[in-house]
PDB file of C-alpha atoms in Angstrom:
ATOM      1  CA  UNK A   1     198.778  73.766 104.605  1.00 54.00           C
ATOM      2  CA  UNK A   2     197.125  71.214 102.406  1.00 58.00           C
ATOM      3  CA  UNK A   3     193.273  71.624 101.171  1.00 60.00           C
ATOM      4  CA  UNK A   4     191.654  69.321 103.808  1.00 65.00           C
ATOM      5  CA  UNK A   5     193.239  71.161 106.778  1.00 68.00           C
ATOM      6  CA  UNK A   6     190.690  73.528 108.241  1.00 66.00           C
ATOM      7  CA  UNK A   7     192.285  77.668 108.316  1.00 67.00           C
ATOM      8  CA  UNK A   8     193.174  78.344 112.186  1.00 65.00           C
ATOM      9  CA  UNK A   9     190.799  81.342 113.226  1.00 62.00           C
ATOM     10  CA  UNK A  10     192.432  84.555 114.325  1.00 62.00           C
ATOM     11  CA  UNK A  11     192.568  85.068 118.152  1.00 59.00           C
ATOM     12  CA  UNK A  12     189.514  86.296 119.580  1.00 56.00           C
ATOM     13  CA  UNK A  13     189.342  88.949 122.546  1.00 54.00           C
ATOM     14  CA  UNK A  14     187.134  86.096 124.641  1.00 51.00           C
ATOM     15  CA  UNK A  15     190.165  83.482 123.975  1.00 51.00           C
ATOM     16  CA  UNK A  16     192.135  85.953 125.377  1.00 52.00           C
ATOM     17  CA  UNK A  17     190.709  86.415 128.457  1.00 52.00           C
ATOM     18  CA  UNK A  18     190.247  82.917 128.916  1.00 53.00           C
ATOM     19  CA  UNK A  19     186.389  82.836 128.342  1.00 54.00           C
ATOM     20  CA  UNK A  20     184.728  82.033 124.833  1.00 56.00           C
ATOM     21  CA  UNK A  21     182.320  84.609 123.399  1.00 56.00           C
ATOM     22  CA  UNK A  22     179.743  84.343 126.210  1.00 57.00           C
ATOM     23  CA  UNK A  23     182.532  84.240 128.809  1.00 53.00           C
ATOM     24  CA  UNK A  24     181.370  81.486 130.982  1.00 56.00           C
ATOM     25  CA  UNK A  25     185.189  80.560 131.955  1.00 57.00           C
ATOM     26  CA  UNK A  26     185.486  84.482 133.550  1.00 58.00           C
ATOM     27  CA  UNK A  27     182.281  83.467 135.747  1.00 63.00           C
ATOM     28  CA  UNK A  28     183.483  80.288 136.511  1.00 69.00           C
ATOM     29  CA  UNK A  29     186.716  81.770 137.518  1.00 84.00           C
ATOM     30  CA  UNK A  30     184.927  84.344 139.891  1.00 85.00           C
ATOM     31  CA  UNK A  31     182.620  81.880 140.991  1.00 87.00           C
ATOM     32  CA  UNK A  32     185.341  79.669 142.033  1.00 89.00           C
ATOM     33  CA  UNK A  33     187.424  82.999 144.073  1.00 91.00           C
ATOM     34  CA  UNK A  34     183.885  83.624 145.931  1.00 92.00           C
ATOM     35  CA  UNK A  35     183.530  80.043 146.965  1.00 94.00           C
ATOM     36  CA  UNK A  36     187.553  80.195 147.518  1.00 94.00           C
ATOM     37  CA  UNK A  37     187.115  82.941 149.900  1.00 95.00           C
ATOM     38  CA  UNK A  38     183.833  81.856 151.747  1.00 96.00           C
ATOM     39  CA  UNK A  39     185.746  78.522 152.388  1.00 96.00           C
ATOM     40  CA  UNK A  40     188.584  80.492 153.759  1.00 96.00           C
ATOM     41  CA  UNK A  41     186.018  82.525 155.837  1.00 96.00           C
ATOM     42  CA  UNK A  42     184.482  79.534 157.292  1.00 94.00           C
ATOM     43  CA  UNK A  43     187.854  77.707 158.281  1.00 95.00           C
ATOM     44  CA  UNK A  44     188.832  80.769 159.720  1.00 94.00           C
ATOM     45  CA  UNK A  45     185.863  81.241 161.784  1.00 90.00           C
ATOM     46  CA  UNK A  46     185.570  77.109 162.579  1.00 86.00           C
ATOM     47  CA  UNK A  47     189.249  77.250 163.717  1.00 89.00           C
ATOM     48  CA  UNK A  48     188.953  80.618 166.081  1.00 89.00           C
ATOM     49  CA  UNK A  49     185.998  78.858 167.536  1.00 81.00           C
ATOM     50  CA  UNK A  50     187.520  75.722 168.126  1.00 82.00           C
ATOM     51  CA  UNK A  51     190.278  77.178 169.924  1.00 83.00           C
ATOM     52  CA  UNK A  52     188.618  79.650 171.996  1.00 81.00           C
ATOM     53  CA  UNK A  53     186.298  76.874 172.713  1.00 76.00           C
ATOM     54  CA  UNK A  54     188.754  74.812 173.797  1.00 79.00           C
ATOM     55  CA  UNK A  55     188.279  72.104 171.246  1.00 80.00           C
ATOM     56  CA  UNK A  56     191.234  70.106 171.507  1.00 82.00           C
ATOM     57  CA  UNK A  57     190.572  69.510 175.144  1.00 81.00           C
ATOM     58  CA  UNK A  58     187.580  67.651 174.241  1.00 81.00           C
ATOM     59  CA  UNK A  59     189.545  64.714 172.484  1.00 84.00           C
ATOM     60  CA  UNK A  60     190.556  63.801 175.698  1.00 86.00           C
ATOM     61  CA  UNK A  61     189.279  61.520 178.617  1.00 87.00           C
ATOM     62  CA  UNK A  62     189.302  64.053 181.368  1.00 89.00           C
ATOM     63  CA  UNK A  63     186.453  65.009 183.015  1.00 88.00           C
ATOM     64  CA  UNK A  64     187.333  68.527 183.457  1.00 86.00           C
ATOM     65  CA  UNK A  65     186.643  68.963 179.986  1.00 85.00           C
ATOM     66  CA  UNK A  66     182.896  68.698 180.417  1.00 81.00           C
ATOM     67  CA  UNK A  67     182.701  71.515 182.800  1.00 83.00           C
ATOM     68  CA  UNK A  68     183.851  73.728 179.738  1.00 78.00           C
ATOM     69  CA  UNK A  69     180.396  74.342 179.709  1.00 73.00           C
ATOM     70  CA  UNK A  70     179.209  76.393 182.830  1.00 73.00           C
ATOM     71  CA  UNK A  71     175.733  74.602 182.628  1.00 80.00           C
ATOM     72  CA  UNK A  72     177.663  71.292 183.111  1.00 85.00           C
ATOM     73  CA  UNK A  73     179.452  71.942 186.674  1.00 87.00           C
ATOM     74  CA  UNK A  74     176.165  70.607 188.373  1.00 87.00           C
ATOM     75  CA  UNK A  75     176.521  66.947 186.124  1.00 87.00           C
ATOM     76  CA  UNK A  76     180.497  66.936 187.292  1.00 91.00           C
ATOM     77  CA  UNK A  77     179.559  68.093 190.694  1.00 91.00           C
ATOM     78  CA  UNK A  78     176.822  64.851 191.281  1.00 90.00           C
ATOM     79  CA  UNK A  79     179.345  62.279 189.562  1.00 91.00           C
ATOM     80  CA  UNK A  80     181.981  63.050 191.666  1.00 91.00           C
ATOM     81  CA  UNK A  81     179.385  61.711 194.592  1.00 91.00           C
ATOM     82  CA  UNK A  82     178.603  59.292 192.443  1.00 91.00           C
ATOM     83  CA  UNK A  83     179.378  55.394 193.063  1.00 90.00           C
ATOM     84  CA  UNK A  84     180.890  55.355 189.638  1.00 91.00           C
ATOM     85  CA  UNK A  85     183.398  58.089 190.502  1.00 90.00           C
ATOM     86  CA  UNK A  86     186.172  55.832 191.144  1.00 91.00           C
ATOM     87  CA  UNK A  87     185.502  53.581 188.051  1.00 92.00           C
ATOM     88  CA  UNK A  88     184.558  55.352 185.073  1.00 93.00           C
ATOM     89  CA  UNK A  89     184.483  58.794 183.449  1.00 93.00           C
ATOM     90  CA  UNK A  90     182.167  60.894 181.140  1.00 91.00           C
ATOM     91  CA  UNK A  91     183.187  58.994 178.000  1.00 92.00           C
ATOM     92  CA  UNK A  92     182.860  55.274 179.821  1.00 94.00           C
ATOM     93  CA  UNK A  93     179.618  56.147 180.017  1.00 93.00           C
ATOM     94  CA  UNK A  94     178.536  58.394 177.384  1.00 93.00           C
ATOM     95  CA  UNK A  95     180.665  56.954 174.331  1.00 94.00           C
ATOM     96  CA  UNK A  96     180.293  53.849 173.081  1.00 95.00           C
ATOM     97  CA  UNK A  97     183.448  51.643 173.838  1.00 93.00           C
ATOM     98  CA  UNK A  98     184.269  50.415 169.915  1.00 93.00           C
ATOM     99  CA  UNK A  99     186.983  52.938 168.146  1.00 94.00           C
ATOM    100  CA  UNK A 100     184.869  53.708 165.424  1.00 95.00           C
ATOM    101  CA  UNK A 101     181.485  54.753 167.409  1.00 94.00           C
ATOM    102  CA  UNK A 102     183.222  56.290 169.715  1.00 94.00           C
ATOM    103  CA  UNK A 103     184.766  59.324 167.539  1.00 93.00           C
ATOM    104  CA  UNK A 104     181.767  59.482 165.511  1.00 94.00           C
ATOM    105  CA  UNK A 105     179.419  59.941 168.766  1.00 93.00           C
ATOM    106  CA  UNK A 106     181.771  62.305 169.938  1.00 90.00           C
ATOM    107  CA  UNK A 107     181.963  64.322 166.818  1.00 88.00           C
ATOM    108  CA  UNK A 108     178.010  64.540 166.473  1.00 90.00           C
ATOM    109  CA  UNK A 109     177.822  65.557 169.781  1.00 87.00           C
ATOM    110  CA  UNK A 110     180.543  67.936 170.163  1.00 83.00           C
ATOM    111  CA  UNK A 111     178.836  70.262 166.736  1.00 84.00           C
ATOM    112  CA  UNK A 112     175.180  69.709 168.453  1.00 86.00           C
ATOM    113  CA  UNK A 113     176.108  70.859 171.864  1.00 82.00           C
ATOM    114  CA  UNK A 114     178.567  74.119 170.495  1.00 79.00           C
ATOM    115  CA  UNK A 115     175.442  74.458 168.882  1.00 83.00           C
ATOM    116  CA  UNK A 116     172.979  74.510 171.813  1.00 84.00           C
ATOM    117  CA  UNK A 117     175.396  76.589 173.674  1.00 80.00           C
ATOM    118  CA  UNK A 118     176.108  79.260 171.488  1.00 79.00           C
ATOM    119  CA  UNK A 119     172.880  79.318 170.407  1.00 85.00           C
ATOM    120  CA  UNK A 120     171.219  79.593 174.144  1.00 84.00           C
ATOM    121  CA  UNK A 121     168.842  76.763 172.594  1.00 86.00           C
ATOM    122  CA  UNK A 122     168.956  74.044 175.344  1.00 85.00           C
ATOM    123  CA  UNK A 123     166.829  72.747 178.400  1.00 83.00           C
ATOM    124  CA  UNK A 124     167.644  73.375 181.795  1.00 79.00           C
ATOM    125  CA  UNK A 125     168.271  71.171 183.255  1.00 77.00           C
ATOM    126  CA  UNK A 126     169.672  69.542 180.367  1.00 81.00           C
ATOM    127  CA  UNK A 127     168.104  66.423 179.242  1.00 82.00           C
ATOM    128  CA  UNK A 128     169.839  63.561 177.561  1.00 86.00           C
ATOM    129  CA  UNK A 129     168.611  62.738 174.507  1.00 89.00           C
ATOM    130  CA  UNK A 130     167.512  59.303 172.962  1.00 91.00           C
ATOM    131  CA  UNK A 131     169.785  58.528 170.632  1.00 91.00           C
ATOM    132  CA  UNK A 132     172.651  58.952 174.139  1.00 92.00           C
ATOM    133  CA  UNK A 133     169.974  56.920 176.476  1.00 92.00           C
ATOM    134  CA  UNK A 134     171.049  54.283 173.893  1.00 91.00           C
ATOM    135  CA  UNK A 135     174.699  54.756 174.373  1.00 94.00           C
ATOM    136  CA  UNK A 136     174.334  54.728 177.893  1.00 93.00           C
ATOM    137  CA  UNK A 137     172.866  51.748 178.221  1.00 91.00           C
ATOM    138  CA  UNK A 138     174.889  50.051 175.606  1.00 91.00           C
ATOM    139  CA  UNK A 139     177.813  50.865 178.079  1.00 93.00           C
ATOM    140  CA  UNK A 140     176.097  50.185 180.983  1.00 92.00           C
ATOM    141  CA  UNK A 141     174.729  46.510 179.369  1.00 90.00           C
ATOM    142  CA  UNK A 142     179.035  46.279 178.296  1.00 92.00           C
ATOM    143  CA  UNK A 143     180.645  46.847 181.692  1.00 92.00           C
ATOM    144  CA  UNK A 144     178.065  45.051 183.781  1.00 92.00           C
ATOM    145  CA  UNK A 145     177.920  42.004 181.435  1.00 88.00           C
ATOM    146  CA  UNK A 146     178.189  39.549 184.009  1.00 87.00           C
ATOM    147  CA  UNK A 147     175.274  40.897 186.474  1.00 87.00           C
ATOM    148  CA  UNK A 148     172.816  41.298 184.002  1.00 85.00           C
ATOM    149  CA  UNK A 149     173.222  38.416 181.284  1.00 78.00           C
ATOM    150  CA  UNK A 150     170.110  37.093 183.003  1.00 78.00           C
ATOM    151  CA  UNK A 151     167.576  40.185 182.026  1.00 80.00           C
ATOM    152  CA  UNK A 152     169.366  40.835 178.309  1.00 79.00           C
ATOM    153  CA  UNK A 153     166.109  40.189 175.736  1.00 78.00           C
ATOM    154  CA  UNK A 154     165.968  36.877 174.855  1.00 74.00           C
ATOM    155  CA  UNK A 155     165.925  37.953 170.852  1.00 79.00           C
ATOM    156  CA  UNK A 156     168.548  40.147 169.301  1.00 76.00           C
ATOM    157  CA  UNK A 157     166.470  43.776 168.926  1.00 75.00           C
ATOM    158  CA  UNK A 158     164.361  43.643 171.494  1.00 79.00           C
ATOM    159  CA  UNK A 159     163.318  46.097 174.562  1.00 78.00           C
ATOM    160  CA  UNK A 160     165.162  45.490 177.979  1.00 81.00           C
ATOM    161  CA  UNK A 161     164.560  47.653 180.833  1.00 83.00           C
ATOM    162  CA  UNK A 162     166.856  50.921 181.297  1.00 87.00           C
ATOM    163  CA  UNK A 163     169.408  50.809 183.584  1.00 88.00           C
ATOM    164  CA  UNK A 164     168.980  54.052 185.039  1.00 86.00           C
ATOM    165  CA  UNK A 165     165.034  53.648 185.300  1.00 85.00           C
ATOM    166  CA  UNK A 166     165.922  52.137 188.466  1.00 87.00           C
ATOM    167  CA  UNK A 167     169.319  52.886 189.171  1.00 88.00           C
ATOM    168  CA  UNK A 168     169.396  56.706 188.340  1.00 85.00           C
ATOM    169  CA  UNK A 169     172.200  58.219 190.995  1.00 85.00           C
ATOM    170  CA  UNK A 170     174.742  55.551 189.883  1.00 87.00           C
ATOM    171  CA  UNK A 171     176.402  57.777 187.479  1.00 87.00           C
ATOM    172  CA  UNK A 172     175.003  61.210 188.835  1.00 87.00           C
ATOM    173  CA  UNK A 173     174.282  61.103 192.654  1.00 77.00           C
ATOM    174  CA  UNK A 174     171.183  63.121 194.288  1.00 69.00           C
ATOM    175  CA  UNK A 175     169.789  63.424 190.527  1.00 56.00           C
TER     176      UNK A 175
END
């Protein structure tokens, strides 16, 4: 060693363990195992709710997947008397028709209705909520395009009339 090298210190019992003197490394590393484990917790949990709820089946386009839910059977039971049986399902309706909004929609509500139903925190009857009545009338507006070009707002943003204000058995009869 030359002059203007500095003299290595001698080993410490804190650089031994991996920690300096105050041993913020050890509580990192046990910090990092509790968050470890309460990640593994909540996948675990997540994924033995997701099956027993039947998760997967929601991915799909069958209506049979909505009556998952026993407070649902009366919705399936009025659409199949509905005049939209024939022509469209739960997510024609429900979901918007671009890729994109469609999984999102169905992702947001999938957690909030697990969430009203294991919770017990719903209305009953169930009641469809805004941000859906948009949705519905987006799809409504989309598949009828041709009938109702006529009453569409004249500016982009504006207020039409809601389908189902007047026409509010078409996708649930005797409602």
């Amino acid at each position: 060693m030359t002059d203007s090298e500095p003299t290595p210190l001698p080993p410490t019992e804190a650089d031994e363990t991996g920690g300096d003197a105050s041993g913020n490394k050890i509580r990192f590393g046990k910090a990092a195992v509790l968050f470890t484990v309460f990640l593994g917790i909540l996948a675990g949990v997540g994924t033995f709710t997701f099956g027993y709820g039947k998760g997967a089946s929601y991915l799909s386009n069958n209506p049979e997947t909505c009556v998952n839910c026993h407070v649902m059977q009366e919705h399936m039971d009025s659409w199949q008397h509905s005049s939209h049986h024939h022509v469209a399902v739960c997510n024609d309706c429900h979901l918007p028709h671009h890729f994109l909004g469609k999984w999102v929609t169905k992702a947001d509500n999938g957690f909030f209705h697990s969430l009203a139903f294991t919770l017990q925190n719903y209305r009953d009857p169930i009641q469809i909520k805004p941000r859906n009545q948009r949705v519905t009338q987006a799809a409504c507006v989309d598949c009828h395009q041709d009938v109702v070009h006529a009453m569409l707002p004249v500016n982009a943003g504006e207020d039409m009339q809601s389908c189902v204000h007047c026409h509010s058995d078409v996708g649930h009869a005797f409602r």
